[in-house]
mmCIF file of C-alpha atoms in Angstrom:
data_model
loop_
_atom_site.group_PDB
_atom_site.id
_atom_site.type_symbol
_atom_site.label_atom_id
_atom_site.label_comp_id
_atom_site.label_asym_id
_atom_site.label_seq_id
_atom_site.Cartn_x
_atom_site.Cartn_y
_atom_site.Cartn_z
ATOM 1 C CA ARG A 20 -39.498 9.727 -16.263
ATOM 2 C CA LYS A 21 -41.760 7.499 -18.922
ATOM 3 C CA GLU A 22 -40.962 4.061 -18.280
ATOM 4 C CA VAL A 23 -39.816 3.406 -22.332
ATOM 5 C CA GLU A 24 -38.594 6.548 -23.950
ATOM 6 C CA GLN A 25 -37.271 6.619 -27.912
ATOM 7 C CA ASP A 26 -35.416 9.465 -29.223
ATOM 8 C CA PRO A 27 -38.640 10.277 -31.636
ATOM 9 C CA GLY A 28 -36.335 11.523 -34.518
ATOM 10 C CA PRO A 29 -37.141 11.698 -37.423
ATOM 11 C CA PHE A 30 -33.378 10.222 -38.251
ATOM 12 C CA ASN A 31 -33.360 10.669 -42.030
ATOM 13 C CA VAL A 32 -30.730 8.594 -43.844
ATOM 14 C CA PRO A 33 -29.530 7.907 -47.272
ATOM 15 C CA GLU A 34 -29.803 4.484 -48.607
ATOM 16 C CA GLY A 35 -27.355 2.023 -47.837
ATOM 17 C CA ALA A 36 -26.568 3.905 -44.587
ATOM 18 C CA THR A 37 -26.544 1.751 -41.193
ATOM 19 C CA VAL A 38 -28.645 3.462 -38.755
ATOM 20 C CA ALA A 39 -28.946 2.239 -35.047
ATOM 21 C CA PHE A 40 -31.995 3.089 -32.455
ATOM 22 C CA ASN A 41 -31.838 2.925 -28.818
ATOM 23 C CA CYS A 42 -34.786 2.564 -26.619
ATOM 24 C CA THR A 43 -34.050 2.674 -22.528
ATOM 25 C CA TYR A 44 -36.570 1.215 -20.247
ATOM 26 C CA SER A 45 -37.092 2.264 -16.235
ATOM 27 C CA ASN A 46 -38.082 -0.797 -14.833
ATOM 28 C CA SER A 47 -34.904 -3.376 -14.145
ATOM 29 C CA ALA A 48 -37.204 -6.345 -13.888
ATOM 30 C CA SER A 49 -38.700 -6.158 -17.143
ATOM 31 C CA GLN A 50 -38.700 -9.624 -19.030
ATOM 32 C CA SER A 51 -39.385 -9.764 -22.643
ATOM 33 C CA PHE A 52 -38.205 -6.926 -25.077
ATOM 34 C CA PHE A 53 -39.584 -6.434 -29.174
ATOM 35 C CA TRP A 54 -39.398 -4.117 -31.835
ATOM 36 C CA TYR A 55 -42.215 -3.529 -34.085
ATOM 37 C CA ARG A 56 -42.629 -1.282 -37.469
ATOM 38 C CA GLN A 57 -45.340 0.611 -38.170
ATOM 39 C CA ASP A 58 -46.116 2.722 -41.664
ATOM 40 C CA CYS A 59 -48.372 5.401 -42.066
ATOM 41 C CA ARG A 60 -51.881 4.899 -40.673
ATOM 42 C CA LYS A 61 -51.492 1.407 -40.177
ATOM 43 C CA GLU A 62 -50.876 -1.106 -36.920
ATOM 44 C CA PRO A 63 -47.710 -1.689 -35.820
ATOM 45 C CA LYS A 64 -46.449 -4.825 -37.075
ATOM 46 C CA LEU A 65 -43.744 -7.452 -35.115
ATOM 47 C CA LEU A 66 -40.420 -7.041 -36.188
ATOM 48 C CA MET A 67 -38.484 -8.627 -34.102
ATOM 49 C CA SER A 68 -38.213 -10.033 -29.986
ATOM 50 C CA VAL A 69 -35.221 -9.237 -28.483
ATOM 51 C CA TYR A 70 -33.522 -12.356 -26.924
ATOM 52 C CA SER A 71 -30.755 -11.735 -23.761
ATOM 53 C CA SER A 72 -28.420 -12.877 -26.666
ATOM 54 C CA GLY A 73 -29.254 -10.745 -29.009
ATOM 55 C CA ASN A 74 -30.353 -11.392 -32.487
ATOM 56 C CA GLU A 75 -30.373 -10.802 -35.990
ATOM 57 C CA ASP A 76 -32.627 -11.173 -38.849
ATOM 58 C CA GLY A 77 -31.090 -10.645 -41.999
ATOM 59 C CA ARG A 78 -30.336 -6.476 -42.200
ATOM 60 C CA PHE A 79 -31.923 -6.203 -38.638
ATOM 61 C CA THR A 80 -29.787 -7.140 -35.584
ATOM 62 C CA ALA A 81 -31.378 -6.558 -31.781
ATOM 63 C CA GLN A 82 -29.680 -6.175 -28.857
ATOM 64 C CA LEU A 83 -30.213 -6.084 -25.048
ATOM 65 C CA ASN A 84 -28.360 -4.139 -22.221
ATOM 66 C CA ARG A 85 -29.800 -5.265 -19.007
ATOM 67 C CA ALA A 86 -27.085 -3.239 -16.984
ATOM 68 C CA SER A 87 -27.304 -0.078 -18.818
ATOM 69 C CA GLN A 88 -31.198 -1.046 -19.327
ATOM 70 C CA TYR A 89 -31.618 -0.107 -22.545
ATOM 71 C CA ILE A 90 -32.244 -2.421 -26.039
ATOM 72 C CA SER A 91 -30.891 -1.486 -29.568
ATOM 73 C CA LEU A 92 -32.031 -1.933 -33.000
ATOM 74 C CA LEU A 93 -29.320 -1.580 -35.658
ATOM 75 C CA ILE A 94 -29.832 -1.778 -39.839
ATOM 76 C CA ARG A 95 -27.668 -2.169 -42.148
ATOM 77 C CA ASP A 96 -28.335 -1.222 -46.031
ATOM 78 C CA SER A 97 -30.610 0.667 -45.762
ATOM 79 C CA LYS A 98 -33.596 0.603 -48.078
ATOM 80 C CA LEU A 99 -36.099 3.312 -49.238
ATOM 81 C CA SER A 100 -38.853 0.830 -47.865
ATOM 82 C CA ASP A 101 -37.287 1.000 -44.388
ATOM 83 C CA SER A 102 -38.863 3.934 -44.025
ATOM 84 C CA ALA A 103 -41.239 4.031 -41.124
ATOM 85 C CA THR A 104 -41.672 4.304 -37.628
ATOM 86 C CA TYR A 105 -40.020 1.777 -35.079
ATOM 87 C CA LEU A 106 -41.866 1.147 -32.250
ATOM 88 C CA CYS A 107 -39.926 -0.390 -28.889
ATOM 89 C CA ALA A 108 -41.777 -2.021 -26.525
ATOM 90 C CA VAL A 109 -41.119 -3.721 -22.866
ATOM 91 C CA ASN A 110 -43.164 -6.605 -20.814
ATOM 92 C CA PRO A 111 -42.836 -5.621 -17.076
ATOM 93 C CA TYR A 112 -41.745 -8.442 -14.411
ATOM 94 C CA ASN A 113 -44.999 -9.225 -13.287
ATOM 95 C CA GLN A 114 -47.478 -7.856 -15.300
ATOM 96 C CA GLY A 115 -49.312 -10.303 -17.462
ATOM 97 C CA GLY A 116 -48.417 -9.844 -21.147
ATOM 98 C CA LYS A 117 -49.063 -6.216 -21.131
ATOM 99 C CA LEU A 118 -46.879 -4.513 -23.182
ATOM 100 C CA ILE A 119 -45.597 -0.838 -22.445
ATOM 101 C CA PHE A 120 -44.887 1.402 -25.466
ATOM 102 C CA GLY A 121 -42.182 3.878 -26.765
ATOM 103 C CA GLN A 122 -43.218 7.153 -28.603
ATOM 104 C CA GLY A 123 -41.445 5.604 -31.917
ATOM 105 C CA THR A 124 -38.739 6.405 -33.538
ATOM 106 C CA GLU A 125 -39.338 7.993 -37.099
ATOM 107 C CA LEU A 126 -36.878 6.783 -39.885
ATOM 108 C CA SER A 127 -36.920 7.863 -43.426
ATOM 109 C CA VAL A 128 -34.795 6.388 -46.249
ATOM 110 C CA LYS A 129 -33.681 8.724 -49.012
ATOM 111 C CA PRO A 130 -32.157 7.530 -52.420
ATOM 112 C CA GLY B 3 -53.711 -17.578 -41.329
ATOM 113 C CA ALA B 4 -56.239 -14.980 -40.877
ATOM 114 C CA GLY B 5 -54.754 -12.305 -38.669
ATOM 115 C CA VAL B 6 -56.614 -10.232 -35.832
ATOM 116 C CA SER B 7 -59.444 -8.618 -37.115
ATOM 117 C CA GLN B 8 -61.335 -5.535 -36.030
ATOM 118 C CA THR B 9 -64.588 -3.719 -36.887
ATOM 119 C CA PRO B 10 -65.694 -1.169 -37.657
ATOM 120 C CA SER B 11 -62.272 0.454 -39.147
ATOM 121 C CA ASN B 12 -63.594 3.820 -38.743
ATOM 122 C CA LYS B 13 -66.098 5.462 -36.479
ATOM 123 C CA VAL B 14 -67.450 9.189 -36.222
ATOM 124 C CA THR B 15 -69.750 9.289 -33.431
ATOM 125 C CA GLU B 16 -71.384 12.573 -31.458
ATOM 126 C CA LYS B 17 -70.241 13.848 -27.796
ATOM 127 C CA GLY B 18 -72.173 11.626 -25.395
ATOM 128 C CA LYS B 19 -73.092 8.848 -27.394
ATOM 129 C CA TYR B 20 -71.839 5.310 -26.636
ATOM 130 C CA VAL B 21 -70.067 3.100 -29.278
ATOM 131 C CA GLU B 22 -69.055 -0.406 -29.414
ATOM 132 C CA LEU B 23 -65.425 -1.829 -31.245
ATOM 133 C CA ARG B 24 -64.906 -5.241 -32.195
ATOM 134 C CA CYS B 25 -62.104 -7.504 -31.826
ATOM 135 C CA ASP B 26 -61.555 -11.094 -33.515
ATOM 136 C CA PRO B 27 -58.573 -12.374 -32.294
ATOM 137 C CA ILE B 28 -56.241 -14.830 -34.079
ATOM 138 C CA SER B 29 -57.308 -18.436 -34.119
ATOM 139 C CA GLY B 30 -56.196 -19.933 -30.983
ATOM 140 C CA HIS B 31 -54.833 -17.508 -29.297
ATOM 141 C CA THR B 32 -55.795 -17.011 -25.589
ATOM 142 C CA ALA B 33 -54.812 -13.922 -24.759
ATOM 143 C CA LEU B 34 -56.055 -10.943 -26.113
ATOM 144 C CA TYR B 35 -55.155 -6.726 -25.598
ATOM 145 C CA TRP B 36 -56.529 -3.419 -26.350
ATOM 146 C CA TYR B 37 -55.062 -0.708 -26.819
ATOM 147 C CA ARG B 38 -55.446 3.170 -28.372
ATOM 148 C CA GLN B 39 -53.061 5.489 -30.130
ATOM 149 C CA SER B 40 -52.803 9.139 -30.527
ATOM 150 C CA LEU B 41 -51.310 10.764 -33.072
ATOM 151 C CA GLY B 42 -47.353 10.469 -32.385
ATOM 152 C CA GLN B 43 -47.428 8.013 -29.588
ATOM 153 C CA GLY B 44 -47.023 4.752 -29.078
ATOM 154 C CA PRO B 45 -50.040 2.509 -28.073
ATOM 155 C CA GLU B 46 -51.213 2.539 -24.620
ATOM 156 C CA PHE B 47 -52.093 -0.140 -23.053
ATOM 157 C CA LEU B 48 -56.025 -0.087 -21.863
ATOM 158 C CA ILE B 49 -56.544 -3.775 -20.726
ATOM 159 C CA TYR B 50 -56.346 -7.990 -21.335
ATOM 160 C CA PHE B 51 -58.006 -10.806 -21.467
ATOM 161 C CA GLN B 52 -56.855 -14.307 -20.475
ATOM 162 C CA GLY B 53 -59.324 -16.547 -21.521
ATOM 163 C CA THR B 54 -62.750 -15.316 -20.697
ATOM 164 C CA GLY B 55 -61.432 -13.493 -17.799
ATOM 165 C CA ALA B 56 -59.791 -9.436 -17.337
ATOM 166 C CA ALA B 57 -56.773 -10.392 -15.945
ATOM 167 C CA ASP B 58 -55.779 -6.554 -15.980
ATOM 168 C CA ASP B 59 -57.741 -3.328 -16.356
ATOM 169 C CA SER B 60 -55.430 -1.215 -15.009
ATOM 170 C CA GLY B 61 -55.349 1.117 -18.076
ATOM 171 C CA LEU B 62 -58.745 1.718 -18.949
ATOM 172 C CA PRO B 63 -58.937 5.589 -18.073
ATOM 173 C CA ASN B 64 -62.112 5.741 -16.451
ATOM 174 C CA ASP B 65 -65.784 3.742 -15.777
ATOM 175 C CA ARG B 66 -66.953 4.627 -19.407
ATOM 176 C CA PHE B 67 -64.734 1.998 -20.531
ATOM 177 C CA PHE B 68 -65.693 -1.367 -20.537
ATOM 178 C CA ALA B 69 -64.417 -4.516 -22.176
ATOM 179 C CA VAL B 70 -65.812 -7.924 -22.230
ATOM 180 C CA ARG B 71 -64.757 -11.330 -23.937
ATOM 181 C CA PRO B 72 -67.673 -13.690 -22.796
ATOM 182 C CA GLU B 73 -66.723 -16.676 -25.044
ATOM 183 C CA GLY B 74 -62.468 -16.204 -25.204
ATOM 184 C CA SER B 75 -62.500 -15.276 -28.390
ATOM 185 C CA VAL B 76 -64.276 -12.115 -29.943
ATOM 186 C CA SER B 77 -63.992 -9.019 -27.452
ATOM 187 C CA THR B 78 -65.494 -5.647 -27.641
ATOM 188 C CA LEU B 79 -64.198 -2.506 -26.130
ATOM 189 C CA LYS B 80 -67.102 -0.187 -24.700
ATOM 190 C CA ILE B 81 -67.270 3.133 -24.363
ATOM 191 C CA GLN B 82 -70.533 5.278 -23.045
ATOM 192 C CA ARG B 83 -70.771 8.768 -23.108
ATOM 193 C CA THR B 84 -67.585 9.726 -25.537
ATOM 194 C CA GLU B 85 -65.783 12.842 -25.058
ATOM 195 C CA ARG B 86 -63.728 14.616 -27.824
ATOM 196 C CA GLY B 87 -60.639 13.361 -26.156
ATOM 197 C CA ASP B 88 -61.590 9.932 -26.597
ATOM 198 C CA SER B 89 -60.507 9.977 -30.354
ATOM 199 C CA ALA B 90 -57.766 8.004 -31.117
ATOM 200 C CA VAL B 91 -56.816 4.253 -33.212
ATOM 201 C CA TYR B 92 -57.693 1.697 -30.568
ATOM 202 C CA LEU B 93 -55.635 -1.504 -31.126
ATOM 203 C CA CYS B 94 -56.220 -4.927 -30.720
ATOM 204 C CA ALA B 95 -53.650 -7.321 -30.082
ATOM 205 C CA SER B 96 -53.198 -11.132 -29.493
ATOM 206 C CA SER B 97 -50.924 -13.420 -28.346
ATOM 207 C CA LEU B 98 -50.360 -17.039 -27.494
ATOM 208 C CA ARG B 99 -50.419 -16.550 -24.111
ATOM 209 C CA ARG B 100 -49.444 -13.853 -22.014
ATOM 210 C CA GLY B 101 -46.128 -13.521 -20.485
ATOM 211 C CA GLY B 102 -42.848 -14.965 -21.047
ATOM 212 C CA ARG B 103 -41.443 -15.568 -25.531
ATOM 213 C CA ASN B 104 -44.746 -16.283 -26.190
ATOM 214 C CA ASN B 105 -45.984 -13.287 -25.663
ATOM 215 C CA GLU B 106 -45.431 -12.346 -28.621
ATOM 216 C CA GLN B 107 -48.505 -10.157 -29.757
ATOM 217 C CA PHE B 108 -50.224 -9.631 -32.981
ATOM 218 C CA PHE B 109 -51.924 -6.572 -34.468
ATOM 219 C CA GLY B 110 -55.039 -5.900 -35.747
ATOM 220 C CA PRO B 111 -55.806 -2.775 -37.860
ATOM 221 C CA GLY B 112 -57.218 -0.801 -35.237
ATOM 222 C CA THR B 113 -60.389 0.829 -35.092
ATOM 223 C CA ARG B 114 -59.951 4.791 -36.014
ATOM 224 C CA LEU B 115 -62.262 6.567 -33.486
ATOM 225 C CA THR B 116 -63.256 10.497 -33.960
ATOM 226 C CA VAL B 117 -65.690 12.077 -31.219
ATOM 227 C CA LEU B 118 -67.342 15.359 -32.931
#
């Protein structure tokens, strides 16, 4: 089993839709969690850190469920410009700062 | 301010050659990370530095890979006797410090390495 798993998609949604991605992690002691966005042939860009209490940034909401060991990303009112690959990343406990990434979930927002 | 920069942006080399990839982190960031990314996969951890020392090199695939950060700023990833399987995008990231909430890592544009 991979340490961090994501459904690779693609998720094809119409503009204006709400879409949610989950990401599961195997190390129950993991301590910090992130969502990155990656456009084709570009570097990953930090979208959000995921806090225990959950956090929201405009149309984007991230949640952490420690009991079930997953994090989620919700995108409301999808825009064409949201089309990208969304990577989740986990910092395992007591392993310094390294991040373990999932495979990424591809999102395509259609007009 | 300036982000993470990496050079070269593209490198094409022949099997068996030696390559060096450079990373210049965000000013003031003490932690520096190297990852590599193959098509359709997420970035895979290679090594990270806290200051000048390699704090964790557990992700380096074998002894052909080596990285240095002699003055605690710029880092160079060195690959000896390159193999076709080394072809990937090599990403560098930096963070203010390692661990905790200040572990938000910011990536450079990457070096696309192609080994023929």
